Tab-separated table of C-alpha atoms in Angstrom:
chain	number	residue	atom	x	y	z
A	1317	MET	CA	59.250	101.296	-32.797
A	1318	VAL	CA	60.837	97.992	-31.362
A	1319	ASN	CA	63.885	96.648	-33.180
A	1320	ALA	CA	63.013	93.034	-34.078
A	1321	ASN	CA	66.805	92.150	-34.331
A	1322	ARG	CA	67.333	92.710	-30.591
A	1323	ALA	CA	67.758	89.570	-28.388
A	1324	PRO	CA	65.179	89.769	-25.307
A	1325	VAL	CA	66.779	90.888	-22.158
A	1326	THR	CA	66.813	88.175	-19.523
A	1327	PRO	CA	66.947	89.220	-15.742
A	1328	MET	CA	70.186	88.405	-14.133
A	1329	LEU	CA	70.696	86.940	-10.831
A	1330	THR	CA	72.329	88.545	-7.697
A	1331	THR	CA	74.943	86.969	-5.647
A	1332	THR	CA	72.342	86.350	-2.940
A	1333	GLU	CA	70.013	84.589	-5.211
A	1334	VAL	CA	72.854	82.410	-6.646
A	1335	ALA	CA	73.767	81.489	-3.085
A	1336	ALA	CA	70.200	80.503	-2.382
A	1337	ILE	CA	69.942	78.393	-5.515
A	1338	LEU	CA	73.200	76.597	-4.846
A	1339	ASN	CA	72.626	76.330	-1.075
A	1340	VAL	CA	75.965	77.824	-0.257
A	1341	HIS	CA	76.986	80.928	1.710
A	1342	ILE	CA	77.198	84.197	-0.278
A	1343	ASN	CA	80.952	84.237	0.354
A	1344	THR	CA	81.310	80.910	-1.455
A	1345	VAL	CA	79.585	82.331	-4.471
A	1346	ARG	CA	81.952	85.315	-4.308
A	1347	ARG	CA	84.967	83.056	-4.043
A	1348	TRP	CA	83.893	80.804	-6.879
A	1349	SER	CA	83.216	83.903	-9.050
A	1350	ASN	CA	86.815	85.289	-8.153
A	1351	GLN	CA	88.300	81.823	-8.991
A	1352	GLY	CA	86.390	81.639	-12.366
A	1353	THR	CA	84.384	78.549	-11.235
A	1354	LEU	CA	81.240	80.522	-11.673
A	1355	LYS	CA	80.855	82.890	-14.578
A	1356	ALA	CA	79.902	86.354	-13.276
A	1357	TYR	CA	79.335	89.745	-14.981
A	1358	GLN	CA	80.536	92.805	-12.940
A	1359	LEU	CA	78.480	95.991	-13.436
A	1360	GLY	CA	78.893	99.635	-12.475
A	1361	PRO	CA	81.583	101.337	-10.568
A	1362	ARG	CA	81.191	99.205	-7.528
A	1363	GLY	CA	81.615	95.981	-9.570
A	1364	ASP	CA	78.383	94.421	-8.442
A	1365	ARG	CA	78.200	90.812	-9.625
A	1366	ARG	CA	75.396	89.443	-11.701
A	1367	PHE	CA	74.944	85.846	-12.888
A	1368	ARG	CA	72.950	84.425	-15.842
A	1369	ARG	CA	70.566	81.688	-14.924
A	1370	GLU	CA	71.896	79.547	-17.789
A	1371	ASP	CA	75.407	79.787	-16.383
A	1372	ILE	CA	74.223	78.611	-12.938
A	1373	GLU	CA	72.139	75.690	-14.542
A	1374	GLU	CA	75.320	74.689	-16.461
A	1375	PHE	CA	77.322	74.931	-13.228
A	1376	LEU	CA	74.780	72.649	-11.442
A	1377	ALA	CA	74.795	70.177	-14.282
A	1378	GLY	CA	78.595	69.892	-14.345
A	1379	HIS	CA	79.033	69.680	-10.593
A	1380	SER	CA	76.280	67.573	-9.421
A	1381	ASN	CA	77.131	64.111	-7.852
A	1382	GLN	CA	75.535	60.794	-8.743
A	1383	ASN	CA	72.632	61.502	-6.562
A	1384	GLY	CA	71.997	64.860	-8.065
A	1385	GLU	CA	72.347	66.567	-4.678
A	1386	GLY	CA	74.428	69.656	-5.751
A	1387	GLU	CA	78.069	70.370	-5.875
A	1388	SER	CA	80.659	67.693	-5.364
A	1389	GLN	CA	82.718	67.201	-2.318
A	1390	GLU	CA	85.670	68.769	-4.040
A	1391	MET	CA	83.628	72.021	-4.604
A	1392	ASN	CA	82.523	71.880	-0.971
A	1393	GLY	CA	86.177	71.999	0.104
A	1394	ALA	CA	85.948	68.471	1.724
A	1395	ALA	CA	88.744	67.322	-0.568
A	1396	ASP	CA	91.347	69.285	1.604
A	1397	GLU	CA	90.261	67.220	4.687
């Protein structure tokens, strides 16, 4: 019998999938996760990271430039130049 009160389980994204969505290197995703810029969930004894699609969409909405081309120059690290 299925419990009607349970929320549906949504698949979570891997670090590689998030890097592809954001068009950045996988190490950038890891760094942003460590900094708290991207919300991540760590699973299992190895601490594998998983990301909710909703959190990634929110990140994109909050960090897109006026042309809607992805993260801002500040997020790219260009602000340090």
